[in-house]
N, C-alpha and C. Protein backbone atom coordinates (compact mmCIF):
# COMPACT_ATOMS: atom_id res chain seq x y z
N MET A 1 -6.42 144.88 216.29
CA MET A 1 -4.95 145.40 216.49
C MET A 1 -5.51 147.48 216.38
N GLY A 2 -6.42 147.40 216.49
CA GLY A 2 -6.29 148.72 216.08
C GLY A 2 -6.48 149.39 217.63
N SER A 3 -6.55 148.85 218.39
CA SER A 3 -6.30 148.78 219.89
C SER A 3 -4.72 148.90 220.29
N PHE A 4 -3.83 147.93 220.04
CA PHE A 4 -3.07 147.80 220.07
C PHE A 4 -1.80 147.38 218.97
N PRO A 5 -2.13 148.50 217.85
CA PRO A 5 -1.19 148.83 216.80
C PRO A 5 0.64 148.33 216.52
N LYS A 6 0.68 147.86 218.54
CA LYS A 6 1.95 147.39 218.57
C LYS A 6 2.52 145.97 218.92
N ALA A 7 1.36 144.79 218.54
CA ALA A 7 1.21 143.84 218.87
C ALA A 7 1.79 142.87 218.37
N GLY A 8 2.08 142.63 216.99
CA GLY A 8 3.06 143.13 216.21
C GLY A 8 4.37 142.99 216.83
N ARG A 9 5.49 141.84 216.02
CA ARG A 9 6.67 141.69 215.77
C ARG A 9 7.20 142.29 214.89
N PRO A 10 8.46 142.99 215.01
CA PRO A 10 8.79 144.15 213.92
C PRO A 10 9.32 142.59 212.73
N ALA A 11 9.05 142.39 212.16
CA ALA A 11 9.74 141.95 210.73
C ALA A 11 10.28 142.47 209.82
N GLU A 12 11.57 143.29 210.39
CA GLU A 12 12.60 143.71 209.42
C GLU A 12 13.30 142.80 207.91
N GLU A 13 12.42 142.03 207.96
CA GLU A 13 13.29 140.82 206.46
C GLU A 13 12.43 141.51 205.38
N PHE A 14 11.21 141.70 205.73
CA PHE A 14 10.28 142.47 204.89
C PHE A 14 10.15 142.79 204.37
N GLY A 15 11.13 144.28 204.76
CA GLY A 15 11.54 146.12 204.92
C GLY A 15 11.56 146.23 206.14
N SER A 16 11.43 147.82 205.74
CA SER A 16 12.01 148.91 206.74
C SER A 16 10.76 148.70 207.46
N GLY A 17 10.33 149.27 208.48
CA GLY A 17 8.60 149.05 209.24
C GLY A 17 8.18 148.25 209.68
N VAL A 18 8.11 147.20 209.18
CA VAL A 18 7.03 146.30 208.73
C VAL A 18 7.01 145.61 210.28
N ARG A 19 5.76 144.99 210.18
CA ARG A 19 5.82 143.90 211.10
C ARG A 19 4.66 143.51 211.33
N LYS A 20 5.07 142.30 211.65
CA LYS A 20 4.09 140.42 211.78
C LYS A 20 3.71 140.46 212.99
N LEU A 21 2.06 140.11 212.75
CA LEU A 21 0.94 139.44 214.29
C LEU A 21 0.03 137.93 212.84
N VAL A 22 0.90 137.03 213.73
CA VAL A 22 0.10 136.13 213.44
C VAL A 22 -1.27 135.67 214.09
N TYR A 23 -2.76 135.30 213.38
CA TYR A 23 -3.81 135.55 213.56
C TYR A 23 -3.82 134.32 213.12
N GLN A 24 -4.84 133.11 213.69
CA GLN A 24 -5.56 131.52 213.81
C GLN A 24 -4.82 131.29 211.71
N ARG A 25 -3.45 131.50 212.00
CA ARG A 25 -2.25 130.34 211.07
C ARG A 25 -2.60 131.72 210.11
N TYR A 26 -2.79 132.31 210.32
CA TYR A 26 -2.00 133.69 209.10
C TYR A 26 -1.76 134.79 209.66
N SER A 27 -0.51 135.02 208.80
CA SER A 27 0.20 136.05 208.82
C SER A 27 -0.38 137.14 207.84
N ILE A 28 0.29 138.11 209.07
CA ILE A 28 -0.45 139.61 208.64
C ILE A 28 0.93 140.89 208.72
N LEU A 29 1.04 141.09 207.54
CA LEU A 29 2.52 142.23 207.31
C LEU A 29 1.76 143.96 207.63
N TYR A 30 2.27 144.03 208.34
CA TYR A 30 1.55 145.66 208.26
C TYR A 30 2.91 146.90 208.76
N ARG A 31 2.40 148.06 208.12
CA ARG A 31 3.27 149.01 208.54
C ARG A 31 2.32 150.28 209.28
N LEU A 32 3.01 150.59 210.69
CA LEU A 32 2.33 151.90 211.04
C LEU A 32 3.27 153.33 209.99
N GLU A 33 2.15 153.82 210.14
CA GLU A 33 1.81 155.43 209.62
C GLU A 33 1.55 156.40 211.01
N SER A 34 1.20 157.62 210.28
CA SER A 34 1.30 158.44 211.59
C SER A 34 0.08 158.44 212.06
N LYS A 35 -1.01 158.32 211.41
CA LYS A 35 -2.26 157.81 212.07
C LYS A 35 -3.18 156.87 211.11
N GLN A 36 -2.67 155.43 210.40
CA GLN A 36 -3.42 154.27 209.93
C GLN A 36 -2.37 153.62 210.28
N ILE A 37 -2.74 152.54 210.04
CA ILE A 37 -1.76 150.87 210.15
C ILE A 37 -1.72 150.36 208.48
N THR A 38 -1.21 150.34 207.25
CA THR A 38 -0.92 149.45 205.97
C THR A 38 -1.17 148.09 206.22
N ILE A 39 -2.22 147.63 205.11
CA ILE A 39 -1.68 145.97 205.68
C ILE A 39 -0.93 146.01 204.33
N LEU A 40 -0.01 144.81 204.29
CA LEU A 40 0.75 144.89 203.64
C LEU A 40 0.76 143.28 202.28
N ALA A 41 0.72 143.21 203.05
CA ALA A 41 -0.48 141.19 202.71
C ALA A 41 -0.80 140.27 204.27
N ILE A 42 -1.20 139.41 203.19
CA ILE A 42 -1.93 138.57 203.98
C ILE A 42 -1.76 137.52 203.47
N TYR A 43 -1.09 135.88 204.57
CA TYR A 43 -1.41 135.04 203.89
C TYR A 43 -1.14 133.13 204.87
N ARG A 44 -1.86 132.25 204.84
CA ARG A 44 -1.79 131.49 205.46
C ARG A 44 -0.49 130.38 206.00
N GLU A 45 -0.04 130.04 206.79
CA GLU A 45 1.53 130.08 207.07
C GLU A 45 1.39 128.57 207.66
N ASN A 46 2.15 127.36 207.30
CA ASN A 46 2.38 126.19 206.64
C ASN A 46 1.34 125.62 206.51
N GLN A 47 0.97 125.99 204.89
CA GLN A 47 0.57 124.87 204.07
C GLN A 47 1.08 124.09 203.60
N PRO A 48 0.17 122.83 203.72
CA PRO A 48 0.71 121.36 203.40
C PRO A 48 1.39 121.61 201.57
N ARG A 49 3.22 120.94 201.45
CA ARG A 49 3.91 121.21 200.07
C ARG A 49 3.26 120.26 199.31
N ILE A 50 3.36 120.81 197.89
CA ILE A 50 2.58 119.60 196.90
C ILE A 50 3.66 118.77 196.67
């Protein structure tokens, strides 16, 4: 992600400026700032329902 900070898609449903990247069944929500990337959340996609 460091080399390609805009690799994730815009995910405005989670807030202004938030992007979402899916990697090996995990979703990573992050926000680009002037010189850093702030990770907002990491969660697993497609968990079985109980």
